[in-house]
XYZ file of C-alpha atoms in Angstrom:
733
model
C 89.788 106.858 107.887
C 87.317 104.026 108.190
C 87.794 101.820 105.157
C 84.521 100.034 105.899
C 82.645 103.257 105.150
C 84.270 103.346 101.724
C 83.376 99.826 100.642
C 80.500 100.870 98.382
C 81.720 104.256 97.246
C 80.348 105.866 94.129
C 78.328 103.852 91.632
C 77.422 104.221 87.998
C 74.205 103.885 85.992
C 73.595 101.746 82.972
C 73.393 103.683 79.691
C 70.338 102.985 77.524
C 69.750 105.041 74.358
C 72.451 107.438 75.516
C 70.617 108.115 78.778
C 71.496 106.991 82.333
C 69.371 104.312 83.971
C 70.048 104.094 87.686
C 69.730 100.870 89.697
C 66.461 99.901 91.373
C 66.345 100.945 95.029
C 66.810 98.027 97.431
C 67.821 98.177 101.070
C 69.525 94.754 100.906
C 70.842 94.876 97.329
C 74.216 95.595 95.784
C 76.093 98.865 96.191
C 74.092 100.692 93.525
C 70.744 99.400 94.760
C 71.588 100.305 98.361
C 72.730 103.730 97.193
C 69.437 104.408 95.444
C 67.547 103.261 98.546
C 69.527 105.640 100.737
C 68.977 108.427 98.202
C 65.240 107.949 98.604
C 65.599 108.448 102.351
C 67.559 111.641 101.767
C 64.725 113.029 99.642
C 62.345 112.657 102.611
C 64.242 115.536 104.222
C 62.546 117.802 101.684
C 59.230 117.204 103.455
C 60.331 118.452 106.893
C 58.173 121.341 108.088
C 60.927 122.826 110.255
C 63.373 123.032 107.374
C 64.205 125.652 104.792
C 64.571 124.018 101.383
C 66.581 126.178 99.025
C 65.801 124.876 95.533
C 67.901 126.550 92.844
C 69.300 125.908 89.382
C 72.749 127.112 88.326
C 74.410 127.284 84.935
C 78.039 127.777 83.983
C 79.430 128.546 80.558
C 81.900 127.349 77.950
C 85.261 129.006 78.524
C 88.405 129.192 76.414
C 91.500 128.333 78.502
C 93.495 131.220 76.994
C 97.021 129.882 77.585
C 99.726 132.207 76.333
C 100.798 129.980 73.443
C 98.326 128.110 71.227
C 99.119 124.476 70.576
C 102.157 123.789 68.440
C 104.301 120.893 67.300
C 107.589 120.113 65.567
C 108.592 116.721 64.237
C 111.109 115.083 61.984
C 111.440 111.460 60.968
C 114.893 110.045 60.404
C 113.924 107.320 57.949
C 117.433 105.897 57.794
C 117.671 105.465 61.557
C 113.924 104.730 61.742
C 113.742 107.259 64.596
C 110.889 109.712 65.162
C 111.780 113.005 66.900
C 108.913 115.090 68.258
C 108.804 118.420 70.070
C 105.409 118.719 71.727
C 103.693 121.354 73.817
C 101.356 118.916 75.525
C 100.765 119.326 79.232
C 101.263 115.597 79.805
C 104.335 114.538 77.801
C 104.634 111.256 79.709
C 101.161 110.170 78.695
C 101.733 111.291 75.120
C 104.985 109.314 75.047
C 103.208 106.072 75.900
C 100.124 106.699 73.796
C 102.180 107.706 70.749
C 104.309 104.575 71.103
C 101.161 102.463 71.273
C 99.786 104.269 68.221
C 102.973 103.524 66.240
C 102.913 99.879 67.267
C 99.461 99.054 65.913
C 97.562 98.949 62.651
C 98.937 100.494 59.467
C 101.637 102.384 61.385
C 103.192 99.246 62.852
C 106.776 98.570 61.798
C 107.532 102.037 60.427
C 109.321 103.455 63.494
C 111.828 101.712 65.759
C 112.577 104.551 68.174
C 110.457 107.429 69.450
C 112.155 110.466 70.994
C 109.868 113.060 72.614
C 111.259 116.455 73.562
C 109.188 118.517 75.987
C 110.119 122.184 76.252
C 108.505 124.545 78.724
C 104.969 124.875 77.456
C 104.109 128.310 78.828
C 101.121 127.228 80.862
C 98.623 124.568 79.930
C 96.189 124.703 82.856
C 94.212 121.818 81.371
C 94.130 123.212 77.846
C 96.941 120.933 76.698
C 96.166 117.867 78.799
C 95.543 114.809 76.611
C 94.827 117.043 73.636
C 94.624 115.319 70.261
C 96.730 117.989 68.558
C 100.193 116.343 68.824
C 98.855 113.097 67.367
C 97.929 114.960 64.199
C 101.507 116.179 64.147
C 102.823 112.662 64.562
C 100.866 111.458 61.535
C 101.924 114.441 59.444
C 105.569 113.832 60.325
C 105.406 110.151 59.462
C 103.958 110.752 56.002
C 105.368 114.186 55.241
C 108.638 115.006 53.559
C 111.198 116.607 55.819
C 110.567 118.374 59.147
C 106.966 119.244 59.967
C 105.764 122.199 61.974
C 102.158 122.636 63.050
C 100.938 125.654 65.004
C 97.462 126.960 65.667
C 96.697 130.619 65.312
C 94.148 132.076 67.709
C 91.190 131.406 65.409
C 92.228 127.756 65.059
C 92.824 127.400 68.785
C 89.341 128.669 69.567
C 87.920 126.276 66.998
C 89.780 123.096 67.867
C 91.202 123.564 71.375
C 89.821 122.123 74.593
C 87.258 124.136 76.566
C 85.928 124.184 80.114
C 82.931 121.911 80.695
C 79.628 123.772 81.134
C 77.581 122.522 84.113
C 73.834 122.667 84.667
C 73.016 122.033 88.315
C 69.724 121.547 90.120
C 70.586 121.889 93.811
C 68.358 121.490 96.850
C 69.884 122.432 100.205
C 67.883 121.436 103.290
C 68.570 123.637 106.330
C 67.160 123.507 109.840
C 65.380 126.828 110.375
C 66.224 127.121 114.061
C 69.860 126.035 114.204
C 70.924 126.834 110.674
C 72.432 123.357 110.397
C 72.582 121.774 106.962
C 70.580 118.568 106.928
C 71.004 117.373 103.366
C 72.099 118.300 99.882
C 70.439 116.927 96.770
C 72.159 117.819 93.539
C 71.605 116.646 89.975
C 74.167 117.984 87.537
C 74.543 117.571 83.799
C 77.905 118.131 82.150
C 78.490 118.978 78.471
C 81.561 117.103 77.251
C 81.672 118.290 73.654
C 82.292 116.105 70.654
C 85.251 113.978 71.781
C 85.815 112.301 75.131
C 88.708 113.828 77.034
C 88.450 113.975 80.842
C 84.696 114.437 80.919
C 83.881 111.494 83.183
C 86.558 112.473 85.651
C 85.535 116.138 85.611
C 81.936 115.150 86.355
C 83.066 112.932 89.246
C 85.278 115.638 90.698
C 82.487 118.184 90.423
C 80.161 115.840 92.298
C 82.666 115.145 95.066
C 83.676 118.805 95.400
C 80.269 120.449 95.706
C 80.191 120.164 99.499
C 83.090 122.616 99.741
C 84.012 123.365 103.371
C 80.753 122.042 104.820
C 79.635 118.922 106.615
C 76.601 117.350 104.969
C 75.165 114.498 107.054
C 73.052 113.349 104.105
C 73.521 113.822 100.405
C 72.309 112.520 97.077
C 74.609 113.808 94.350
C 74.399 112.666 90.746
C 76.437 113.796 87.768
C 75.687 112.848 84.187
C 78.113 113.745 81.392
C 76.854 113.841 77.818
C 78.419 114.417 74.380
C 77.372 117.293 72.153
C 78.209 119.073 68.918
C 80.297 121.579 70.836
C 84.112 121.636 70.943
C 85.851 119.072 73.114
C 86.053 119.911 76.802
C 89.000 118.946 78.986
C 90.627 119.226 82.377
C 90.727 123.010 82.446
C 91.721 124.680 85.733
C 89.139 124.021 88.424
C 88.298 120.615 86.925
C 84.599 120.613 87.802
C 85.075 121.852 91.342
C 85.027 125.461 90.159
C 81.590 124.988 88.672
C 80.008 123.163 91.614
C 81.698 124.820 94.591
C 80.961 128.311 93.281
C 77.273 127.336 93.051
C 77.368 125.943 96.593
C 78.809 129.188 97.937
C 76.144 131.153 96.101
C 73.525 128.964 97.796
C 75.021 129.528 101.240
C 75.057 133.283 100.740
C 71.397 133.215 99.721
C 70.457 130.882 102.562
C 72.006 133.288 105.067
C 69.839 136.101 103.719
C 66.674 133.992 103.882
C 67.483 132.963 107.462
C 68.376 136.549 108.382
C 71.745 135.288 109.561
C 75.266 136.627 109.134
C 76.821 134.724 106.194
C 80.017 133.991 108.116
C 78.034 132.710 111.108
C 76.020 130.335 108.924
C 79.271 129.014 107.571
C 80.755 128.560 111.052
C 77.802 126.423 112.101
C 78.241 124.082 109.166
C 82.003 123.728 108.727
C 83.261 120.178 108.441
C 85.241 119.321 111.574
C 88.359 117.147 111.863
C 87.290 113.524 111.879
C 84.008 114.103 110.062
C 83.609 112.380 106.678
C 83.199 114.084 103.346
C 80.309 113.213 101.045
C 82.121 110.045 99.936
C 82.616 108.848 103.516
C 86.364 109.586 103.605
C 88.037 111.558 106.385
C 89.954 114.546 104.967
C 93.680 114.453 105.633
C 95.153 116.709 108.318
C 93.622 119.692 110.072
C 91.490 122.258 108.300
C 91.868 125.976 109.018
C 88.363 127.056 108.065
C 87.349 128.522 111.461
C 90.578 130.499 111.572
C 90.019 131.889 108.084
C 86.433 132.878 108.880
C 87.565 134.637 112.044
C 90.138 136.670 110.131
C 87.637 137.500 107.400
C 85.117 138.709 109.963
C 87.666 141.145 111.380
C 88.817 142.505 108.032
C 87.773 146.096 107.438
C 86.131 145.315 104.102
C 83.728 142.982 105.890
C 83.438 144.507 109.356
C 82.768 147.987 107.941
C 80.834 146.946 104.851
C 77.645 148.850 105.672
C 79.453 152.068 106.531
C 81.690 151.760 103.483
C 78.653 151.209 101.254
C 76.895 154.291 102.573
C 79.976 156.468 102.302
C 80.873 155.283 98.804
C 77.376 155.675 97.364
C 77.080 159.136 98.921
C 80.291 160.174 97.164
C 79.382 158.392 93.900
C 75.643 158.795 93.297
C 75.987 157.183 89.870
C 77.240 153.928 91.360
C 76.124 151.105 93.639
C 78.420 149.430 96.185
C 78.528 145.767 97.220
C 80.642 143.362 99.244
C 80.840 139.589 98.797
C 82.594 136.635 100.380
C 83.335 133.076 99.358
C 85.311 130.230 100.925
C 86.190 126.933 99.285
C 88.572 124.065 99.720
C 90.067 122.380 96.678
C 91.224 118.812 96.526
C 94.570 118.129 94.880
C 95.932 114.918 93.477
C 94.398 112.187 91.343
C 94.483 109.058 93.509
C 97.188 107.569 91.291
C 100.143 109.946 91.465
C 103.608 108.520 90.816
C 106.360 111.141 91.170
C 110.006 110.227 90.774
C 113.167 112.186 91.506
C 116.933 111.837 91.388
C 119.295 113.869 93.566
C 123.067 113.661 93.023
C 126.086 115.299 94.632
C 129.234 116.031 92.636
C 132.633 115.867 94.292
C 132.630 119.687 94.335
C 129.393 119.861 96.260
C 127.123 120.734 93.345
C 123.562 119.415 93.575
C 122.039 117.881 90.460
C 118.291 117.296 90.460
C 116.158 115.406 87.960
C 112.403 115.113 88.380
C 109.520 113.596 86.467
C 107.401 116.739 86.846
C 106.712 119.126 83.986
C 106.823 122.923 84.125
C 103.517 124.419 82.999
C 103.550 127.729 84.806
C 103.345 126.366 88.352
C 106.962 127.181 89.188
C 107.903 123.547 89.738
C 111.463 124.134 88.550
C 112.040 126.819 91.161
C 110.217 125.106 94.001
C 111.871 121.717 93.552
C 115.318 123.257 93.258
C 114.655 125.106 96.506
C 113.106 122.314 98.529
C 116.246 120.132 98.585
C 117.855 122.796 100.797
C 115.914 121.340 103.734
C 118.378 118.439 103.774
C 121.277 119.612 101.626
C 121.659 123.166 102.887
C 121.292 124.918 99.531
C 119.124 124.809 96.387
C 119.955 122.528 93.498
C 122.536 123.925 91.082
C 121.068 122.112 88.069
C 117.586 120.744 87.503
C 116.169 118.680 84.645
C 112.413 118.325 84.170
C 110.189 115.643 82.641
C 112.938 113.054 82.990
C 111.478 109.746 81.902
C 114.976 108.274 81.690
C 114.712 107.798 85.463
C 112.336 104.902 84.980
C 114.821 103.025 82.791
C 117.115 102.642 85.789
C 114.256 101.185 87.849
C 113.035 98.801 85.133
C 109.570 99.248 86.624
C 106.512 97.382 85.427
C 102.879 98.462 85.723
C 100.293 96.009 84.470
C 97.009 97.165 85.966
C 94.734 100.181 86.052
C 95.342 101.759 89.480
C 91.691 102.858 89.689
C 90.107 99.479 88.964
C 92.599 96.940 90.317
C 91.214 94.578 92.961
C 92.784 94.236 96.387
C 93.566 90.587 95.663
C 95.344 91.470 92.422
C 97.292 94.244 94.153
C 98.373 91.881 96.941
C 99.581 89.440 94.313
C 101.457 91.940 92.163
C 103.206 93.808 94.949
C 105.243 90.678 95.646
C 107.173 91.595 92.492
C 109.982 93.865 93.811
C 109.854 96.014 90.660
C 106.100 96.422 90.243
C 104.203 99.633 90.815
C 100.620 100.734 90.267
C 101.698 103.611 88.004
C 104.985 104.644 86.419
C 104.523 108.203 85.059
C 102.371 111.105 86.165
C 100.726 113.970 84.352
C 101.237 117.654 85.124
C 97.767 118.232 86.513
C 95.694 118.338 89.686
C 98.092 120.744 91.450
C 100.528 117.909 92.034
C 103.863 119.706 92.061
C 104.221 121.172 95.541
C 102.936 118.230 97.583
C 103.399 115.144 95.449
C 106.564 115.948 93.504
C 108.066 117.462 96.648
C 107.531 114.149 98.409
C 109.786 112.329 95.965
C 112.345 115.139 95.806
C 112.584 115.511 99.581
C 112.769 111.754 100.126
C 115.740 111.472 97.752
C 117.457 114.409 99.462
C 116.759 112.918 102.891
C 118.356 109.628 101.890
C 121.501 111.492 100.851
C 121.545 113.407 104.109
C 120.986 110.426 106.400
C 123.142 107.935 104.490
C 125.938 110.250 103.363
C 126.179 113.797 104.671
C 125.533 113.016 108.315
C 127.970 110.042 108.427
C 130.534 112.149 106.557
C 130.093 115.026 109.013
C 130.423 112.836 112.097
C 133.535 111.195 110.654
C 135.149 114.570 109.912
C 134.281 116.042 113.303
C 135.653 113.030 115.127
C 138.804 112.724 113.020
C 139.843 116.301 112.315
C 138.616 118.253 115.306
C 138.429 115.863 118.216
C 141.245 113.373 117.680
C 141.512 111.024 120.626
C 138.681 112.620 122.576
C 136.401 109.960 123.977
C 132.674 110.178 124.426
C 132.004 112.873 121.852
C 128.199 113.211 121.828
C 126.980 114.487 118.476
C 123.351 113.545 119.049
C 120.958 112.248 116.400
C 120.970 113.398 112.803
C 117.567 115.015 113.321
C 119.179 117.678 115.545
C 121.651 118.814 112.895
C 120.987 122.032 111.013
C 122.410 124.006 108.133
C 123.917 127.452 108.576
C 125.395 129.712 105.876
C 128.779 128.230 106.810
C 127.664 124.608 106.592
C 126.230 121.702 108.599
C 126.480 121.863 112.373
C 125.077 120.304 115.521
C 125.638 120.854 119.230
C 128.183 123.599 118.686
C 130.331 121.670 116.218
C 132.344 123.671 113.622
C 130.164 124.091 110.499
C 131.146 121.863 107.583
C 130.444 123.165 104.061
C 128.618 120.946 101.588
C 131.637 120.854 99.262
C 133.776 119.325 102.011
C 131.159 116.710 102.864
C 130.625 115.826 99.190
C 134.361 115.410 98.599
C 134.562 113.084 101.598
C 131.586 111.078 100.314
C 133.082 110.606 96.859
C 136.520 109.701 98.188
C 135.124 107.123 100.608
C 132.632 105.522 98.247
C 129.544 106.683 100.099
C 126.161 107.159 98.428
C 126.339 110.178 96.112
C 123.067 109.768 94.241
C 119.571 108.648 95.232
C 116.866 107.925 92.681
C 113.355 107.286 94.005
C 109.924 106.451 92.641
C 106.770 106.769 94.723
C 103.051 106.131 94.500
C 100.135 107.845 96.202
C 96.529 106.720 96.448
C 95.445 109.224 99.108
C 98.257 107.679 101.152
C 101.840 106.871 100.262
C 103.075 103.407 99.425
C 105.735 102.310 101.902
C 108.377 99.697 101.154
C 111.318 98.075 102.930
C 114.811 98.393 101.450
C 118.160 97.171 102.691
C 120.687 100.031 102.554
C 124.253 99.392 103.656
C 123.103 96.270 105.486
C 120.285 97.996 107.357
C 116.607 97.466 106.586
C 114.625 100.679 106.300
C 111.001 101.431 105.564
C 110.681 104.398 103.224
C 107.627 106.147 101.697
C 108.659 105.133 98.167
C 108.253 102.002 96.040
C 111.523 101.978 94.074
C 115.064 103.013 94.963
C 118.381 103.106 93.122
C 121.671 104.368 94.565
C 124.896 105.704 93.128
C 128.227 105.502 94.941
C 131.349 107.643 94.910
C 134.624 106.788 93.241
C 135.924 105.104 96.364
C 133.227 102.442 96.280
C 134.225 98.801 96.244
C 134.538 96.942 92.969
C 131.588 94.792 94.065
C 129.299 97.834 94.314
C 130.529 99.226 91.027
C 129.845 95.906 89.330
C 126.207 96.012 90.464
C 125.598 99.418 88.869
C 123.884 99.885 85.530
C 125.162 101.923 82.596
C 124.081 105.124 84.380
C 126.067 104.187 87.448
C 123.054 103.265 89.589
C 122.469 100.128 91.621
C 118.822 99.120 91.810
C 117.743 97.902 95.233
C 114.945 95.370 95.121
C 112.535 96.039 97.932
C 111.959 93.285 100.446
C 108.359 94.212 101.314
C 105.753 96.510 99.816
C 102.754 98.126 101.458
C 100.461 99.817 98.947
C 97.408 101.805 100.098
C 94.174 99.853 100.178
C 92.214 99.797 96.933
C 89.119 100.921 98.872
C 90.705 104.367 98.995
C 89.728 104.704 95.337
C 86.209 105.255 96.647
C 87.426 108.193 98.746
C 88.000 110.123 95.500
C 89.734 112.929 97.436
C 91.265 113.413 100.894
C 93.870 116.175 100.438
C 92.495 119.722 100.562
C 93.751 123.302 100.518
C 91.350 126.054 101.681
C 91.070 129.569 100.293
C 88.667 132.444 100.954
C 88.203 135.716 99.106
C 86.510 138.963 100.061
C 85.710 141.488 97.323
C 84.405 145.033 97.315
C 82.868 146.330 94.089
C 81.083 149.301 92.575
C 78.571 149.145 89.709
C 77.864 151.895 87.238
C 74.096 152.444 87.265
C 73.996 153.456 83.641
C 76.187 150.824 82.022
C 76.215 147.973 84.546
C 80.013 147.974 84.411
C 81.758 146.394 87.413
C 84.666 148.078 89.175
C 86.522 145.906 91.680
C 87.618 148.326 94.376
C 89.599 145.871 96.486
C 90.020 142.180 97.221
C 91.660 140.113 99.924
C 92.345 136.376 99.928
C 93.259 133.991 102.728
C 95.120 130.824 101.785
C 96.377 127.817 103.712
C 99.214 126.535 101.548
C 100.796 124.511 104.322
C 104.553 124.905 104.473
C 105.283 127.372 101.691
C 108.358 126.622 99.568
C 108.653 129.838 97.545
C 106.305 132.614 98.765
C 106.605 134.592 95.540
C 105.227 131.669 93.523
C 102.242 131.329 95.839
C 101.577 135.058 95.620
C 101.686 134.826 91.835
C 99.100 132.054 91.925
C 96.818 134.188 94.110
C 97.076 137.105 91.700
C 96.498 134.937 88.645
C 93.655 133.121 90.397
C 91.877 136.406 91.006
C 92.115 137.318 87.317
C 90.794 133.893 86.287
C 87.957 134.090 88.793
C 86.982 137.555 87.579
C 86.961 136.313 83.991
C 84.780 133.334 84.865
C 82.318 135.411 86.896
C 82.006 138.546 84.764
C 83.397 138.294 81.255
C 84.379 135.031 79.604
C 81.691 133.375 77.507
C 81.333 131.190 74.427
C 77.871 130.265 73.103
C 76.995 126.656 72.485
C 76.048 125.233 69.132
C 76.687 126.544 65.648
C 77.351 130.094 66.829
C 80.052 128.882 69.178
C 83.826 128.663 68.803
C 83.645 125.607 66.588
C 82.592 127.756 63.631
C 86.057 129.248 63.342
C 85.101 132.909 63.677
C 86.071 133.407 67.310
C 89.114 135.303 68.499
C 89.990 137.919 71.100
C 88.040 140.512 69.141
C 84.902 138.699 70.331
C 86.011 136.774 73.408
C 86.484 139.018 76.432
C 89.029 138.338 79.143
C 89.585 140.717 82.078
C 92.190 143.381 81.406
C 94.413 145.097 83.943
C 92.086 148.063 84.376
C 89.258 145.656 85.262
C 91.261 144.103 88.098
C 92.255 145.516 91.498
C 95.911 145.459 90.490
C 97.020 147.794 93.281
C 94.339 146.820 95.808
C 94.751 143.053 95.923
C 96.058 141.820 99.255
C 96.376 138.380 100.775
C 97.135 136.452 103.932
C 99.186 133.261 103.845
C 98.431 131.287 106.968
C 101.545 130.325 108.879
C 102.058 126.564 109.106
C 100.886 124.972 112.329
C 104.229 123.249 112.820
C 107.633 122.988 111.098
C 106.605 119.545 109.849
C 103.490 120.725 107.991
C 103.312 119.415 104.449
C 103.227 121.639 101.417
C 99.841 121.840 99.694
C 98.642 121.986 96.116
C 97.021 125.389 95.642
C 97.142 126.065 91.905
C 93.374 125.928 91.339
C 91.733 126.806 94.654
C 92.838 130.451 94.511
C 90.328 131.274 91.760
C 87.204 129.491 92.991
C 85.996 131.665 95.917
C 86.439 134.771 93.752
C 83.462 133.725 91.612
C 80.938 133.377 94.429
C 82.240 136.488 96.166
C 81.680 138.595 93.044
C 78.180 137.235 92.413
C 77.238 137.972 96.035
C 78.725 141.455 95.835
C 76.543 142.133 92.772
C 73.492 141.034 94.758
C 74.440 143.274 97.660
C 74.656 146.184 95.211
C 71.559 145.487 93.106
C 69.256 143.311 95.203
C 69.077 140.827 92.320
C 70.491 137.318 92.460
C 71.989 135.673 89.419
C 72.206 131.933 88.855
C 74.147 131.838 85.599
C 77.701 132.752 84.651
C 79.039 135.063 83.547
C 77.028 137.919 85.041
C 77.536 140.510 82.323
C 77.205 144.278 82.356
C 74.015 143.870 80.325
C 72.582 141.525 82.966
C 73.402 144.036 85.683
C 72.035 146.943 83.683
C 68.684 145.178 83.286
C 68.592 144.353 86.996
C 69.218 147.964 87.986
C 66.567 149.305 85.633
């Protein structure tokens, strides 16, 4: 990645009378002025005579997140102990913990509470609906001034009225395409985002939507603006898709239409415009790793639904004269991460060989508990026996400090602060942005790897040499990287397998490391720091480390441990990612494509999804069943967004308190291809492939695929969502 290309990055307008005022265009001005000058040059592409200019407007709707449980809260204030106990269902308990503490420390609430205890049970799926919601703060106030325990819980009417919604987008897109080659020359997009009445993640959602619109394509020139405005509508938040759903679906709809206008196969047009490794995204950043887009397109082109689509259409319509048949395709790539992710993890071994795992991540329906318990087996030979989630107590052992905003800190300030051996850019992390499989796994695996390299491997070599090869000289056990786990235990080069329980007992008896607690930070690259472990300096992809030793440890080591038994190791050097990477906005991507086959009832406009197939590059999959569940759920969410789910804006919308499931339509089982949904998980390219965050990408291509399938059936294109049965009925008539 060329950091020089990222020096200017995105820029912001001034706000005058609630409207954006962009900088004056100047070729030699500041970042904003240069950006406006370059934007003017991009607009000249619209005048090219040899170009097709596809000028379209797209509109997406308000959507209710529809998590299984509406927001709820329990609290009780122990006035005698001056301790506040809260049970919250928020998606981001770490953020609530800090914000609630700040709230209690200021103004009229100051001095009333000495201790705040936040309990975070499994929340049953938030998917953005419970991220930074104001609901638990109402509960906090009620508990402080109420008598006895307080319970607040929305019913469905109240949740529709006061809960967070998905941001509606209005997009005016102009795609400039060379008529002869089919190459994309430029994209000009102006999008307006409705944020509702209270600011939640609206600015971030608008930014993500702007950066995501390019999807899987290389755009040599682009002018993309996003303006977010308040309204009288309910608050909008970080609901699944986070802006990228709205903009990437529109981009795919444009590509499908462009292929028709150019009389070109839609997959071929995509092949000619795929972003290649080493090419920059619209922000000038080079996406991380290798993309699998050509491979996915090749597989899609060979699938029977696509390869036989004309024959299948003719045969189906001949057998069902009251119906129309259509096939549609969409491919997208979703970024994951926030640019300031700070996962922490603690892995411990008991003397009996039990694995105890504590992580900072929160379970919200992503399967993080299962995946993180499983992933330690890479180094420890078996899944964790016990796992604790949302453990903020980890940070107490680090005594970390974070004094700056990781998104706005200057490089000079970062260079200064990282000299402090206990400073980090961020301490907690939210449960959002598909961060569990890649980011949380990084911390979990690093802690497990430390235990393997510092404890299990030395213990194994000592046991092999002492118990099995007494007196034999020159025993070559090779490097630790060659060792592997079998059902019987750890082995290498034909050595007798050693069970984990035996190795753990040896570690405890000899005072080896039996617990590793790590904290890490990622800004589109991992912070790396130097630590001295057992007299040896090591560079690790973490920024804080604490170790626990077995019972046989020296009195000196035991004296250095804290009340939890951990010794904090101050790092000797820190290497945080450059602050210019903030301008990259995203560099980690996971691609997904979906092919759908539908039938429309001519009389009613009702849509029947006959079959669907998705291709997904999830990297190195941890638990296949969890990924498959995400694909299935993503299809249902995509179908809802494309065909059914809708809330009107204004006084007739959900804020009037009359909305519930009797009026709001979500797709039911009979409206989904429950028994005809198949998928392909791409095999990793190598055993060292990283895991990828895929929680949101699996729904996005479904939307464009369905809209295109409707066009193939009716001959009418739609530019708003959802496309309802009434819309289709009018188009057919």
